[in-house]
Amino acid sequence: MKHAAIACAAASILATGRHFGPLETRDEPDNDPLAVATRAVEALTTDFASYRTTSEASTAELRAQIADMETRMNRPHTPGGETGEITLERRAFTNFLRLGDNRMDPEEVRALIVGDDTKGGYLAPAEFQTEVIRGIVDISPIRQAVRVGSTGAGSVILPKLTGRPTANWVGEDEDRDETTMTYGQLEIPMHELACYIDVSLRLLDDSAINVESEISSELSQEFALKEGSAFSNGDGAKKPMGVQRTTGVAEVVNGHATNINPDKLIAVMYALPAAYRNNASWLMNNTTLGVVRTLKDGQGNYLWQPSYQQGQPSTLLGRPIIEDPTMPDIANGTYPVMFGDFNRAYRIYDRVGMSILRDPYTQATKGMVRFHARRRLGGGPVLAEALRKLKMATS
């Protein structure tokens, strides 16, 4: 009976045309999960290969650009060999140096007027000032070691901690003492540094010579020698207060008036708190350095060690040496050696703007044009506890 019922139902379905659609089978590739997964993996592999090819090409192009930039940066400078687009301001400044403003195009004169200095002359373009500062850094030893900033004001006011909080051990219900910190102010005034250089008319007329580079090089040397001396040993009168004039610097007595004691150099080094010692340097002149290079420890090893890496300074007791010609020689009562974190102990501020005045008359009979340059800057000690010094004395 059951089989007969099934047969009747099947016959009824066929007679009415009803159906349930095709049955899913493993033989159809579109519905095979394994085939679908395989195709997805293949597509992902293809996309990744394409991305990798594109990425490698982009990376290779970027590396080539970086290599080209490094090559150009390391290429020695040749007079008149600058390439690239020159701004109107810089072109106007170069023509001003060569010709004076009375023989320039009106458009270039307007570019100079934008940088007009109220005290006469014209403000040098930023690129020229950067070249001068870069040259000063190469010559001035103190500027290389300390923190340098810029300002547009006549002085810089820095906060100074004058009183530290005091902590005390107390019981559970005891009164706590007041631990208020006190602050003062430290002012670094701006001072004016001026110089002039004479340039021959022949040099100015020769278009093959980069007159801007020549003048910036001369100004760099003049400014560096003057400011380097002031930053090291200036007395604060119309000039910055030098790092050697820092008040409150702790000293270590050498124990001999004329011969440096190697043990005292070690004492100077470890008299400085560890927080400053890790970034500290030695400061001395070339005569003292010549003496220090001969000093040895108890095992016969030299305290001074040469540098075997390009661009890295020689070291004394593992710390770099700054050679400053304005430091005093070894003599009774002098301080020929300083040690400390000069980056935290001293500040230099450059006031924005350098003025150039062209004077074609003063040296005209000698075929020269005189250029007067002036800039304003300031410097001063800000943290005496970051420094230590060696005193040449018996006691």
Phi, psi and omega in degrees: 000318181300315182295324180294322179294318179297317180298318179297319180296318179297318179296322180296320179296314180297324182290323183273349180080007178289145177208164183253009180087170183289148177276140177288135178229157178286348183281344182271117186295330183294334183255007181276114181303323180295319179293319179298316179296320179298315179296322179296317178296318179297318179295319179296319179297318179296315179297318180295320179297320178295317179297319181295319178298315180295317181296317179296322178295318179294319179296318179297320179295318179295318178297322178296321178294318179296317179298321178295320178295317179296322179297317180292323180291326182272354181290132178301143181284135176242136182303132179074007186263011181289142179236173179097173183285132179257129182292156179300321181298317181288322177297319178296320180294319178297317178294327176297319179296319183282315193249332191089159186286346180278353179239023182254161175294148179304323180295321179289324177297320178297323178295325177289322182298329177301326178257030182293138177261132184294341181261016180103146181086190181229148177287132179290146178296161185300322181297319179295316179298321179297319179296320179295314180298319180299320177293324178295318180299322180294336184257318186280114184290323182293318181299331179290333190258342188253174178277130183241132177231181179228155181207157174252003183264171179281345177200163179242127179256123179245139175288144181227127179284116182254345179214129182263154177291150180245124180259144180224148174282132182226158176278180185297320185244021180272154178289145178264135178284153178291136182235048183287131174275149179241143182236147173237192180233144177238123183253131174246102182284155176271137178241151181265131177241122184233148175204168175222154177226149178253130181237135183289149178295328179297318178296320180292328181281340183279108183289343181283347182261133177280090185296328179297318179292321180297315182291319179297324179295317179294317179295321179301315181294316181296312181294320184297317181296319181289311184287328178299318178295320181290317180295334180272313188222024179293149183262002178087355179271104183060014179208164179296157173279126185282161181295330178292340181269008180300125180273148177085012179279126179291145183236157174241126181281132185291327182093352176215145187283335186228343181251123180290130179269118181304323180296329181285332173296320176295321179296320177299316182299314184271358170284342179278133178304147184301330181298332179259337186294326185295337181241024186271159178222161174267148178230123181197165178271177186291329178294314178296321179298322177298325177288316183298327181296341181267353184284143180231160176271187183296339180264006179086010179271139178291136176290329178273136180232131179288160177266134178255007178243134180296133179088354179257135183283161171291162186233154172236117185056035176085359181244145184294159182245132174254123181267116183237113183294344181273354176292146183291155176284169178288117179198162182300126177088359181265170177238080187282348184228131171237152180218133179169179176270089185291336178296330179260342185271339188219146179233143173236136177233128175261126176281135186299134174107129174233128185258137177238126177244125181266123181240099182273002189256318188304317183249023184298324181293343178258007180069033182235153171244131181262132177246121177264128179238142178218142175214158181241138181204165179213160178197155179182157177289142181233345183210095183292330184290351178270007183231153171220155180218156181257126179257128178278100180196162179278333180202000000 
